[in-house]
mmCIF file of C-alpha atoms in Angstrom:
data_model
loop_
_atom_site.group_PDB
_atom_site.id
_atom_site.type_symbol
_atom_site.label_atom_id
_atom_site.label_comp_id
_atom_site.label_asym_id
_atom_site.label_seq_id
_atom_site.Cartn_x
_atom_site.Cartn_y
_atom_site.Cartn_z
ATOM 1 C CA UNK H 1 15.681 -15.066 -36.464
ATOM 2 C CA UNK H 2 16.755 -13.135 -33.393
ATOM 3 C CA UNK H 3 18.792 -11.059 -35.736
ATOM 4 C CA UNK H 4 16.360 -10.228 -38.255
ATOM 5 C CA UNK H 5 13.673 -9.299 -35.694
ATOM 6 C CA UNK H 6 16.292 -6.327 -33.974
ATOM 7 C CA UNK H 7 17.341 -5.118 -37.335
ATOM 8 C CA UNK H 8 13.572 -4.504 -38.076
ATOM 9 C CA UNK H 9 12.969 -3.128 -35.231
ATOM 10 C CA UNK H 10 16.333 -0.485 -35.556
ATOM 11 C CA UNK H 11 15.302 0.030 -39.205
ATOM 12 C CA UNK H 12 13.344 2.537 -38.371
ATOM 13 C CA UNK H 13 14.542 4.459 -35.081
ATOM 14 C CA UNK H 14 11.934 6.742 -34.819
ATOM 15 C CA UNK H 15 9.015 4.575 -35.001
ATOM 16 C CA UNK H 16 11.635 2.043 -32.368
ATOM 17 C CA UNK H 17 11.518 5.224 -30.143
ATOM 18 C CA UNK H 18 8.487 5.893 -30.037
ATOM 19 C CA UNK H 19 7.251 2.056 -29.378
ATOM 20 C CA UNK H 20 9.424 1.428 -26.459
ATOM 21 C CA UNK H 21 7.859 5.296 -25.263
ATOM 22 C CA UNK H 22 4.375 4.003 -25.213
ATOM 23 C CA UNK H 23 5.853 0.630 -23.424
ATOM 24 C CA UNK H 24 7.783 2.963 -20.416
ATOM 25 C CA UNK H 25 4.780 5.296 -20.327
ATOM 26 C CA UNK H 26 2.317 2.445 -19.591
ATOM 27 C CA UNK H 27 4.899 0.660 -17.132
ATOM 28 C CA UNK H 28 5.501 4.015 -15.058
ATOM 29 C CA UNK H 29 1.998 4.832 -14.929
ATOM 30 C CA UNK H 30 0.778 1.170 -13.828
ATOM 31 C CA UNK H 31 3.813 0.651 -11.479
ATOM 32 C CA UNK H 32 3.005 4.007 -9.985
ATOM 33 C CA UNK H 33 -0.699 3.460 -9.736
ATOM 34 C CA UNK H 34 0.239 0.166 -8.309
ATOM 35 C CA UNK H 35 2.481 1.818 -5.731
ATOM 36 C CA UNK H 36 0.106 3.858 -4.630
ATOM 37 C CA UNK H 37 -2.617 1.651 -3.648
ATOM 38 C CA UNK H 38 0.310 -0.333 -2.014
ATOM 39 C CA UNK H 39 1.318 2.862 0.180
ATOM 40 C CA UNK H 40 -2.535 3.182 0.935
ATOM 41 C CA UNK H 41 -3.252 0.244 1.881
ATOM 42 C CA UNK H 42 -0.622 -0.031 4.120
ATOM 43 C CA UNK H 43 -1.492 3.411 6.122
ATOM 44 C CA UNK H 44 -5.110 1.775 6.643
ATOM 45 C CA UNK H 45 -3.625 -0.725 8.489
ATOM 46 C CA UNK H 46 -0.045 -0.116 9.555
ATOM 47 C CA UNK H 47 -1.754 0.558 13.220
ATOM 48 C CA UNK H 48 -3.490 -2.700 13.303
ATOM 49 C CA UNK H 49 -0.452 -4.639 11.760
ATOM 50 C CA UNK H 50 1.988 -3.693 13.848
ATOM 51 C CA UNK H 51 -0.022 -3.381 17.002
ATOM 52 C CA UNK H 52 1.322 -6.701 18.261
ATOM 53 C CA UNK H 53 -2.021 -8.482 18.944
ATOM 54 C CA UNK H 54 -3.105 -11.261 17.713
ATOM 55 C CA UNK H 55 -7.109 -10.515 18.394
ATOM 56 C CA UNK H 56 -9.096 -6.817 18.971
ATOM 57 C CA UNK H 57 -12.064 -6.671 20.625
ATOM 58 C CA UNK H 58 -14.273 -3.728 20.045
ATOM 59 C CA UNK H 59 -17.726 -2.381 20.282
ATOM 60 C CA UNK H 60 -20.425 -4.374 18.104
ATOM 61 C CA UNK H 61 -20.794 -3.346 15.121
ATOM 62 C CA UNK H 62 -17.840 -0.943 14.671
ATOM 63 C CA UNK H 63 -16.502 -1.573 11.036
ATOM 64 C CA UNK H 64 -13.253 0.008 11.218
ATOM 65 C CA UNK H 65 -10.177 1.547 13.650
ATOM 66 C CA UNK H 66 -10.843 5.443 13.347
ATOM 67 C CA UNK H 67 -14.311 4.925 14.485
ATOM 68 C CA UNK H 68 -14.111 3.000 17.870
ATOM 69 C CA UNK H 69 -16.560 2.876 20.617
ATOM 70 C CA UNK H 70 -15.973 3.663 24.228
ATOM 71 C CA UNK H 71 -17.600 0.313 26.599
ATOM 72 C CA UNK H 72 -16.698 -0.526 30.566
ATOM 73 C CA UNK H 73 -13.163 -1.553 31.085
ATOM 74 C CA UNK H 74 -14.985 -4.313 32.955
ATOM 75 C CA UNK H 75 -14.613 -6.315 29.627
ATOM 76 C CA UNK H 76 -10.389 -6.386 29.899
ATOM 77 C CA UNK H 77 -10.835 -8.281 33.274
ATOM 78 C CA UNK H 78 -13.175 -10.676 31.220
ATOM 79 C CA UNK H 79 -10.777 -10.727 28.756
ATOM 80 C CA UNK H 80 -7.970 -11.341 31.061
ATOM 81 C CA UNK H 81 -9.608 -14.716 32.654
ATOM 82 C CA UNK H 82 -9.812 -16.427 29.493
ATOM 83 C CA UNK H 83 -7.285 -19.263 29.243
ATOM 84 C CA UNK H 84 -4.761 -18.803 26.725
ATOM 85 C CA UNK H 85 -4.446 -15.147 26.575
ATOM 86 C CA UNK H 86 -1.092 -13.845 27.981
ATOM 87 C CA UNK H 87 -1.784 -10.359 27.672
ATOM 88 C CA UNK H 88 -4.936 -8.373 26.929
ATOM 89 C CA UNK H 89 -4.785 -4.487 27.122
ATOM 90 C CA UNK H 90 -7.034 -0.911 26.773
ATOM 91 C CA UNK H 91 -5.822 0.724 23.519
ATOM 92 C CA UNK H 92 -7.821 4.169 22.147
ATOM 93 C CA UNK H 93 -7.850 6.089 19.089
ATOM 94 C CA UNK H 94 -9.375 9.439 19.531
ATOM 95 C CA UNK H 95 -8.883 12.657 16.652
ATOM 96 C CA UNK H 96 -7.811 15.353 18.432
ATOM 97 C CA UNK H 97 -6.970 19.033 17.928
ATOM 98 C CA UNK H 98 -3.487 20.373 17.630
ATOM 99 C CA UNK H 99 -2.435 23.519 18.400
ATOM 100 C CA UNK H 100 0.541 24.786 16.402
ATOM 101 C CA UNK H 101 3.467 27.327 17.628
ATOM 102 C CA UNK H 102 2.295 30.121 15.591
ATOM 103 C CA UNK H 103 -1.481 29.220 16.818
ATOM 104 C CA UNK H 104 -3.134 27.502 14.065
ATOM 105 C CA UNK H 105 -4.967 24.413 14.747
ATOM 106 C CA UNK H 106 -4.188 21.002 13.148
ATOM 107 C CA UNK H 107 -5.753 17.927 13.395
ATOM 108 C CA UNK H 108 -4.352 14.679 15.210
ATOM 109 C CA UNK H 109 -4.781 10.717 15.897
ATOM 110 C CA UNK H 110 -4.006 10.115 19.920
ATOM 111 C CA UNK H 111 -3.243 6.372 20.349
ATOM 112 C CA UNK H 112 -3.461 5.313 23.887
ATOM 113 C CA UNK H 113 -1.638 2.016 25.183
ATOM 114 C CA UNK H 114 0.117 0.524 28.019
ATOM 115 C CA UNK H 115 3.498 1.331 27.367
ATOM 116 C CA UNK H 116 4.380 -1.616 30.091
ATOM 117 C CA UNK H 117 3.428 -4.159 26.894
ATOM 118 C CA UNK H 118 4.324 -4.347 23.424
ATOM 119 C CA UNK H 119 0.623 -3.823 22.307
ATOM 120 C CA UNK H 120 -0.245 -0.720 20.210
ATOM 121 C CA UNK H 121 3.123 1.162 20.176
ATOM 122 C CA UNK H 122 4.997 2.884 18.164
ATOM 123 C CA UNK H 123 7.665 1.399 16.328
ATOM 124 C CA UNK H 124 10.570 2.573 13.891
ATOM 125 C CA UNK H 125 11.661 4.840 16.960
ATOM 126 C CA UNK H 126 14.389 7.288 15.987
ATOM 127 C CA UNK H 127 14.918 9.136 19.026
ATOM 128 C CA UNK H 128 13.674 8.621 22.604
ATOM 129 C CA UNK H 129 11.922 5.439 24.085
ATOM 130 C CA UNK H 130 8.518 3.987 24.655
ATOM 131 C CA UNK H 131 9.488 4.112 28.670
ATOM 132 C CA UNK H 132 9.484 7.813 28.165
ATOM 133 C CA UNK H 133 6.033 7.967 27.346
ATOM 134 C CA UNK H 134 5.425 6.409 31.170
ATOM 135 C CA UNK H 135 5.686 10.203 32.363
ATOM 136 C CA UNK H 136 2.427 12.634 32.422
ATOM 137 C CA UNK H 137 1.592 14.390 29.556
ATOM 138 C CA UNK H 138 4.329 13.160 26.903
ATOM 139 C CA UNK H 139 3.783 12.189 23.673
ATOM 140 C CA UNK H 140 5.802 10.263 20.484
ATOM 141 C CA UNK H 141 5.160 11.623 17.005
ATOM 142 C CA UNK H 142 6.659 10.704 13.028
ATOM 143 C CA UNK H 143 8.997 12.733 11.803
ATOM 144 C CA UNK H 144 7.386 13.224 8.809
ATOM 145 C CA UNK H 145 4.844 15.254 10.565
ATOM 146 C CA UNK H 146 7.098 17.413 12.517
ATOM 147 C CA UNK H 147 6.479 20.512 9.838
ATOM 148 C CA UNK H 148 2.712 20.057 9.637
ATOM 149 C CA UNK H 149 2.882 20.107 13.493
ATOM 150 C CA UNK H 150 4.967 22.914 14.261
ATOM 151 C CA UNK H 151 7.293 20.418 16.184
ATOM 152 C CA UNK H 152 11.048 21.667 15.702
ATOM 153 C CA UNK H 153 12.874 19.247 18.475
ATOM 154 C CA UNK H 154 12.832 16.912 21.032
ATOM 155 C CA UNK H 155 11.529 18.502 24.317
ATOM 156 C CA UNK H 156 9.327 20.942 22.766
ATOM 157 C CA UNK H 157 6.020 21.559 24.476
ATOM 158 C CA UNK H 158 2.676 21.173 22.553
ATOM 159 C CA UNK H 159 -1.387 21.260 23.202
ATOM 160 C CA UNK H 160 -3.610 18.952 22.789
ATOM 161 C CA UNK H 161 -7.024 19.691 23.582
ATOM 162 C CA UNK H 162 -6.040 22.708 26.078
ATOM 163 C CA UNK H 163 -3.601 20.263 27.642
ATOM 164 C CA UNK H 164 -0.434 20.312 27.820
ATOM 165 C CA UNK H 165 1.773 17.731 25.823
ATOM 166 C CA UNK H 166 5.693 17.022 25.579
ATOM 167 C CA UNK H 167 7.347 15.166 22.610
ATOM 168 C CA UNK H 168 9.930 12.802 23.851
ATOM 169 C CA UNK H 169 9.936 10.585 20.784
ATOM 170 C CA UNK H 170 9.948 10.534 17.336
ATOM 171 C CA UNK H 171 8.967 7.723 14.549
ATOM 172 C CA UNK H 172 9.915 7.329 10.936
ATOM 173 C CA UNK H 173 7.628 5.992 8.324
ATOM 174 C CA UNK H 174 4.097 5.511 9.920
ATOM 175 C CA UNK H 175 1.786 7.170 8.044
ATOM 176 C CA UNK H 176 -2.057 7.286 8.204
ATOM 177 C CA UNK H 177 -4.673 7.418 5.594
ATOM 178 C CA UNK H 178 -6.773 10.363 7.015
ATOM 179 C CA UNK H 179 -3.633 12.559 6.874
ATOM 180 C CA UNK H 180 -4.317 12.989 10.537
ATOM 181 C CA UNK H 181 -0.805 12.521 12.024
ATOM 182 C CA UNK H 182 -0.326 9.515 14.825
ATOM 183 C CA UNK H 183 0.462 10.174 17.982
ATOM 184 C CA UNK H 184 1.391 7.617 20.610
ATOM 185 C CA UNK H 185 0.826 8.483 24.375
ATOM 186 C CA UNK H 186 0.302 6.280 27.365
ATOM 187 C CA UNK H 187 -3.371 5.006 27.890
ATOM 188 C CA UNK H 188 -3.632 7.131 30.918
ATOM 189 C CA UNK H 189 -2.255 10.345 29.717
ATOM 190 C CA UNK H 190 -4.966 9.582 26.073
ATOM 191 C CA UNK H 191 -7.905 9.550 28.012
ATOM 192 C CA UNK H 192 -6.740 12.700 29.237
ATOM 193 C CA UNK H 193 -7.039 14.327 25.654
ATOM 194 C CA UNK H 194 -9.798 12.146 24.563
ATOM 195 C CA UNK H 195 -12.044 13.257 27.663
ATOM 196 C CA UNK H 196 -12.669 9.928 28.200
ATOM 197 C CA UNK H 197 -13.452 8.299 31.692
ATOM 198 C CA UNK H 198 -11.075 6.078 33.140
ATOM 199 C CA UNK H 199 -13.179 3.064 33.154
ATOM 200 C CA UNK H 200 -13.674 3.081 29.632
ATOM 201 C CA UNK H 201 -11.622 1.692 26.442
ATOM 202 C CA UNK H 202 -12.509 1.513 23.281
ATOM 203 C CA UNK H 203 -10.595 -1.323 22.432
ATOM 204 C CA UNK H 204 -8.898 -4.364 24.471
ATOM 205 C CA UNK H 205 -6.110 -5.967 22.232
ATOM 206 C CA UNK H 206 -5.256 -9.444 23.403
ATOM 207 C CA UNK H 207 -2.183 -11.771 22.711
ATOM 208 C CA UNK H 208 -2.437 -15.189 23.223
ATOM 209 C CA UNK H 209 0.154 -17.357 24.765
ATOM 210 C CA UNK H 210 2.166 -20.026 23.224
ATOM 211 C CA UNK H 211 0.938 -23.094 22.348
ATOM 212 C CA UNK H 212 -2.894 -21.887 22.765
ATOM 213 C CA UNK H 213 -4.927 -21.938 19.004
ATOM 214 C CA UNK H 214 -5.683 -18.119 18.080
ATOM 215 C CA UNK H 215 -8.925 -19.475 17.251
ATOM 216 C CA UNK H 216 -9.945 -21.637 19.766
ATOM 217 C CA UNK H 217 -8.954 -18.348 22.682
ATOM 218 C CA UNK H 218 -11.324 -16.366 20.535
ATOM 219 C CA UNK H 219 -14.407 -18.620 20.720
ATOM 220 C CA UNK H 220 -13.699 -18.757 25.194
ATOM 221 C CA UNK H 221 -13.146 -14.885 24.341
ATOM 222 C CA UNK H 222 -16.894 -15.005 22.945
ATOM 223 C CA UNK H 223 -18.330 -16.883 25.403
ATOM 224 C CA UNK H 224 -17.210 -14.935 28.039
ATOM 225 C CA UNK H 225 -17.734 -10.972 26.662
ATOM 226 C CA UNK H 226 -20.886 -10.058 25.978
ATOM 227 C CA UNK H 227 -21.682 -7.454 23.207
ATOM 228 C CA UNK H 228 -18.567 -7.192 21.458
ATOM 229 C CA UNK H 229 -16.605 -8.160 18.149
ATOM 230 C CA UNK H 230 -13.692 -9.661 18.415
ATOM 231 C CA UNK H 231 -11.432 -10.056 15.226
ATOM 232 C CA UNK H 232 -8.334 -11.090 14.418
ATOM 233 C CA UNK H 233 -5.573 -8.744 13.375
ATOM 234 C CA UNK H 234 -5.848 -9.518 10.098
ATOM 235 C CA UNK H 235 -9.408 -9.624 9.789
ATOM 236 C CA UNK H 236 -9.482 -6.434 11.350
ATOM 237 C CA UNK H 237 -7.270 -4.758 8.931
ATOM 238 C CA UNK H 238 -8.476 -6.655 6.173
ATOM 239 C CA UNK H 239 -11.933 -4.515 7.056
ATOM 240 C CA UNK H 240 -10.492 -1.303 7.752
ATOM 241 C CA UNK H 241 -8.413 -1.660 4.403
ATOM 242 C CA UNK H 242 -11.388 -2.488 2.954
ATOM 243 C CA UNK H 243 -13.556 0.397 4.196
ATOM 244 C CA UNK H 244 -11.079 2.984 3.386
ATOM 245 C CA UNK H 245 -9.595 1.667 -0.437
ATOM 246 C CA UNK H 246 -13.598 1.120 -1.994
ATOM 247 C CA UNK H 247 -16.423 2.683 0.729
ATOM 248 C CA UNK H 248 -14.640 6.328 0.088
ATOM 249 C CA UNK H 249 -14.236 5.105 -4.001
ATOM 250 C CA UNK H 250 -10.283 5.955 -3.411
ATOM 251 C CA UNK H 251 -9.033 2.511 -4.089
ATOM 252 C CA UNK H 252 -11.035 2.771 -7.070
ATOM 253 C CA UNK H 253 -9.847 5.442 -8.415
ATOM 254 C CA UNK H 254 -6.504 4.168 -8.471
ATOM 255 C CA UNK H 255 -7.357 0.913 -9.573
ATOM 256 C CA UNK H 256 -9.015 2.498 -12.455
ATOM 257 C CA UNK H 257 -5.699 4.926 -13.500
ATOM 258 C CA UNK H 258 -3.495 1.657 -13.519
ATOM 259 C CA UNK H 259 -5.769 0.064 -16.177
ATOM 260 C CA UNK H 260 -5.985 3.328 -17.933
ATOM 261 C CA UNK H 261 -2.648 3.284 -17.980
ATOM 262 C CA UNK H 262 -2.330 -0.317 -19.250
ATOM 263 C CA UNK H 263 -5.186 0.740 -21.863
ATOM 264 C CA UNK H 264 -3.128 3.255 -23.411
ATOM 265 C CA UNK H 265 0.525 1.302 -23.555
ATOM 266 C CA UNK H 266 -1.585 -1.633 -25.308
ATOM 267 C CA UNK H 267 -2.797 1.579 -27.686
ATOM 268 C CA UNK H 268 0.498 2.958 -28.658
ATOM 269 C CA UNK H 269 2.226 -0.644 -28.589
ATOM 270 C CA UNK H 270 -0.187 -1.943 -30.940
ATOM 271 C CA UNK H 271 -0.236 1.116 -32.941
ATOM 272 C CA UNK H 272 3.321 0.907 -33.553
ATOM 273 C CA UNK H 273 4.054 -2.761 -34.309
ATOM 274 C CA UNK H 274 1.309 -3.004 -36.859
ATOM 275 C CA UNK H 275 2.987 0.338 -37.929
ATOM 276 C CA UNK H 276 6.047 -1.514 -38.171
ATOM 277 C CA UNK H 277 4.317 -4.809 -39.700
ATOM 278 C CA UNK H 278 2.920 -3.154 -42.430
ATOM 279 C CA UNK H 279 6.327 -0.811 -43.153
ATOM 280 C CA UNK H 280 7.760 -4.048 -43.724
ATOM 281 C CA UNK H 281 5.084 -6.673 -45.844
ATOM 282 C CA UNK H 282 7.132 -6.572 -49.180
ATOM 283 C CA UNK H 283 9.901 -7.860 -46.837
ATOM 284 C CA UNK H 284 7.741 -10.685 -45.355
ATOM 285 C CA UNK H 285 6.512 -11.502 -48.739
ATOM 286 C CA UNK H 286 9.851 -11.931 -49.883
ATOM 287 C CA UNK H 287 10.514 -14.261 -46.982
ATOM 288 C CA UNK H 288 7.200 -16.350 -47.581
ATOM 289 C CA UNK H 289 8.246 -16.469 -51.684
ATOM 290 C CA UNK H 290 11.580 -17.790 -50.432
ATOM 291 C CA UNK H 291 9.737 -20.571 -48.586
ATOM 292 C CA UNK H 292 9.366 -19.316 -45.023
ATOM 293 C CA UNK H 293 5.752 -20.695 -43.479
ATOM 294 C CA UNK H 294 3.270 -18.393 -41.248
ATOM 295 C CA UNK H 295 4.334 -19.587 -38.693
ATOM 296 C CA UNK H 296 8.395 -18.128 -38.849
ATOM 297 C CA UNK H 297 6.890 -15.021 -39.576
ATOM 298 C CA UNK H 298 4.461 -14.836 -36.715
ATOM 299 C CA UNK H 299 7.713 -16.022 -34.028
ATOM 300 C CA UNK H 300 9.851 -12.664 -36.055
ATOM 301 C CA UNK H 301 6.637 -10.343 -35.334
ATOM 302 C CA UNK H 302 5.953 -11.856 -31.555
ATOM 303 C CA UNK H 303 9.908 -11.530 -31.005
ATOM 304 C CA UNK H 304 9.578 -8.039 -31.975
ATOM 305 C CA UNK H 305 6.947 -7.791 -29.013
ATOM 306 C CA UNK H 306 9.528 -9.492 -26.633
ATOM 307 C CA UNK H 307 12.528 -7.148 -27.551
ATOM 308 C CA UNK H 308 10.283 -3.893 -27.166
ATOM 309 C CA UNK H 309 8.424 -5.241 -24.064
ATOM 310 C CA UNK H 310 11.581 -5.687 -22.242
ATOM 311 C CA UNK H 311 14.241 -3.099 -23.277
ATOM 312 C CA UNK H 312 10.420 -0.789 -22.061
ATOM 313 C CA UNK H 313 10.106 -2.465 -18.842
ATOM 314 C CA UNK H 314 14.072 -2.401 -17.365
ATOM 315 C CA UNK H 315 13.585 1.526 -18.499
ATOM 316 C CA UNK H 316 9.975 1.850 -17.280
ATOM 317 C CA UNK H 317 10.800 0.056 -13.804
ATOM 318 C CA UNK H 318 14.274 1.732 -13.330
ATOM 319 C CA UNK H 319 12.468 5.440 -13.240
ATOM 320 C CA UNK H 320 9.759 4.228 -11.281
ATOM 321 C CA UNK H 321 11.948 3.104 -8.332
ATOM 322 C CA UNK H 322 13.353 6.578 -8.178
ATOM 323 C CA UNK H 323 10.193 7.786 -8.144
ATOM 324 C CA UNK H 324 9.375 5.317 -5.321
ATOM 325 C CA UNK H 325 12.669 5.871 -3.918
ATOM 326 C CA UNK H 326 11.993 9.711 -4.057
ATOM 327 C CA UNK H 327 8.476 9.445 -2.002
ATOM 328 C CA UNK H 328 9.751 7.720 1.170
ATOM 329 C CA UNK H 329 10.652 11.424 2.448
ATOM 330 C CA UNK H 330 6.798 12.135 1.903
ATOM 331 C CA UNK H 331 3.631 11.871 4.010
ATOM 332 C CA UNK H 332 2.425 9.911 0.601
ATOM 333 C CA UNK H 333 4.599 6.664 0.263
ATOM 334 C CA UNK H 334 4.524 4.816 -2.785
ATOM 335 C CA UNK H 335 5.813 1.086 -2.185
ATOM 336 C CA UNK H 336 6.772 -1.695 -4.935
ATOM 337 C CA UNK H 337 7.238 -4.940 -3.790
ATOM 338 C CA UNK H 338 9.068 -7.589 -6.042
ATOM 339 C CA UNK H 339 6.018 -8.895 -6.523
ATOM 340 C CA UNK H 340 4.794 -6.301 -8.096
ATOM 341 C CA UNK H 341 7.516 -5.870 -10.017
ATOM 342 C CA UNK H 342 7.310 -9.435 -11.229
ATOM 343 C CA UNK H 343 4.004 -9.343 -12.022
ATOM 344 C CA UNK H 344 4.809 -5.900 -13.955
ATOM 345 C CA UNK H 345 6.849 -7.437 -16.259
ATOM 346 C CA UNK H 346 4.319 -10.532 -16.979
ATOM 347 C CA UNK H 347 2.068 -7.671 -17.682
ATOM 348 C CA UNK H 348 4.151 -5.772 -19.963
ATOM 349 C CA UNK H 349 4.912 -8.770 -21.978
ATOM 350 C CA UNK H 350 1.672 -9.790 -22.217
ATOM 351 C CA UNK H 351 0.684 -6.809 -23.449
ATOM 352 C CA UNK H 352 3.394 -6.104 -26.193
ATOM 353 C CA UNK H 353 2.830 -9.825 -27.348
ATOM 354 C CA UNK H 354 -0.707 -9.081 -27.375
ATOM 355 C CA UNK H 355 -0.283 -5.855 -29.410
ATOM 356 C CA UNK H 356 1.309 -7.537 -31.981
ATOM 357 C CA UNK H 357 -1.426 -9.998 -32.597
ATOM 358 C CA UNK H 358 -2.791 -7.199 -34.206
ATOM 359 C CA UNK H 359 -0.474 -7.066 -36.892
ATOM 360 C CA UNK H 360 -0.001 -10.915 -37.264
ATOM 361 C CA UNK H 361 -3.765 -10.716 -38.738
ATOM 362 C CA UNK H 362 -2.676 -8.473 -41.739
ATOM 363 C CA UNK H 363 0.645 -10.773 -42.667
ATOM 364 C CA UNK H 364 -1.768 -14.037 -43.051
ATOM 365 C CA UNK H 365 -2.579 -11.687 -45.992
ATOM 366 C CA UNK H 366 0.086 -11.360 -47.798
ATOM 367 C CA UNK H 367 0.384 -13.199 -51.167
ATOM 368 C CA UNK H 368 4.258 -13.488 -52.030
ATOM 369 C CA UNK H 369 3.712 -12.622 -55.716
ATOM 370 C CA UNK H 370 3.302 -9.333 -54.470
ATOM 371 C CA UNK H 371 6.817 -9.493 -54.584
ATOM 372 C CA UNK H 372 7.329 -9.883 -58.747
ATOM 373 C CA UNK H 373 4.927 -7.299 -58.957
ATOM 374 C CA UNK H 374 6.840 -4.346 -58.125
#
């Protein structure tokens, strides 16, 4: 059966083509699609994620990380008191302005943490340490915003606000939604560009010590601070993922190209087998005249499906990890899991064996005398 099902399918190698075209078109377009609301969501929350904390407390009310709210650094001693929490620490996020060499302004994310703990900091360090940000007025930035910052070295001297700033580190890979470059700086030297006082924070991130329940140091956390919120890290970036990927309608928008995408492969795939059903009815009558039941016909037509659905997806999938390969170098990543991949292929078979139900409808038709007739 096997056999008969390729030859019909290599019968016509035009018509072959241009099926397993519409199959790769849908596949790059939904893996792609897919990527990209991968990459996003991951630049919503890459800060929170890999800030080290198991808990943020913040302002009431505040529904996401860009938009923090200064309170009284009182609240970190609080915070500190609280059985079960090994380390609890001021972090900021402020948008700042950037001055560029040639005297343009750009616009910037200051990050502000104790570079004494592992809470908040940059990671994926190329060059330089998080020690070095211990010294006034130095900062750590990605490389893959050197250009957009005018930043040409290691060294180089910057402003921030009218205040002087020195690069000493650089990071690969962390990107941010807003397109508003990252930059880490000590806590100290942050609410120097944020013009913040030093009492205030906007956020305390707290890690809890071994053998203490997350949840259980977040209820004495609770009792204990007045007027806050206090999530944990996932919860947190689970909101600002949230707020960024369907409040601004960008998630959507994605979401809504991949099942265009998948739309248009089921289109042409369906177009195309019952293209290649019909081409070939005198040649299932002849095989239901010779005795062959519905049913061997229907397996020959869904085999078709299976054939065309996966020669599509290795070719589909193989360009769309070099476009995925070929994005990593940009300030717009595009990410595929192996889970996505997996479930990418599910989808593409389901959707070539669903395209050919199409065409199994018109076969139940077929009265093998049409054979003797000419």
């Amino acid at each position: 059966m096997r056999r008969l099902s390729w030859r019909n399918l290599i019968h016509d190698k035009v018509r072959f083509g241009v099926t397993l075209t519409g199959v790769v078109f849908a596949v790059i377009l939904v893996a792609i699609q897919i990527g990209l609301l991968v990459g996003f969501s991951r630049a919503t929350s890459d800060i929170i994620h890999h800030s080290g904390a198991d808990l943020w407390i913040r302002s009431k009310d505040v529904p996401y990380i860009e938009v923090g709210v200064v309170f009284s650094e009182r609240k970190l001693y609080q915070a500190r008191a609280v059985p079960g929490v090994q380390w609890a620490e001021k972090f900021i996020l402020q948008f700042i302005d950037w001055k560029r060499p040639d005297g343009s302004n750009e616009g910037g994310m200051v990050l502000g943490f104790n570079p004494d703990r592992p809470l908040g900091g940059p990671w994926n360090l190329t060059a330089g340490q998080i020690e070095d940000l211990k010294a006034d007025d130095t900062i750590i930035i990605d490389e893959l915003y050197q250009e957009k910052l005018g930043v040409t070295r290691l060294g180089q001297v910057v402003e921030i606000n009218n205040r002087r700033a020195k690069v000493v580190g650089f990071t690969r890979g962390i990107r941010t939604f807003t397109t508003s470059p990252a930059i880490f700086t000590s806590f100290k030297n942050a609410l120097n560009y944020a013009n913040f006082r030093e009492d205030q924070t906007q956020y305390i991130l707290v890690k809890v010590a071994p053998g203490y329940d997350v949840e259980q140091v977040r209820r004495e956390l609770g009792l204990r601070i007045k007027d806050v919120d206090i999530s944990t890290a996932a919860e947190f970036g689970q909101m600002t993922r949230d707020y960024w990927l369907f409040s601004t309608g960008a998630g959507v928008t994605v979401i809504v190209a991949a099942i265009l995408g998948l739309i248009v492969g089921v289109v042409v795939v369906a177009q195309t087998i019952y293209a290649s059903t019909v081409d070939h009815l005198k040649e299932y009558g002849t095989l239901k005249a010779m005795g062959a039941d519905n049913s061997y016909i229907y397996r020959v037509i869904i085999e078709q499906a299976v054939i065309s659905a996966v020669i599509g997806y290795v070719l589909g999938i193989s360009v769309s990890l070099l476009v995925v390969q070929a994005s990593q170098n940009g300030v717009t990543a595009i990410f595929m899991p192996w889970q996505v991949g997996l479930g990418l292929f599910v989808l593409t078979l389901m959707m070539c064996i669903g395209a050919s139900i199409v065409s199994i409808k018109k076969v139940t038709q077929i009265d093998p005398a049409m054979v003797f007739k000419g």
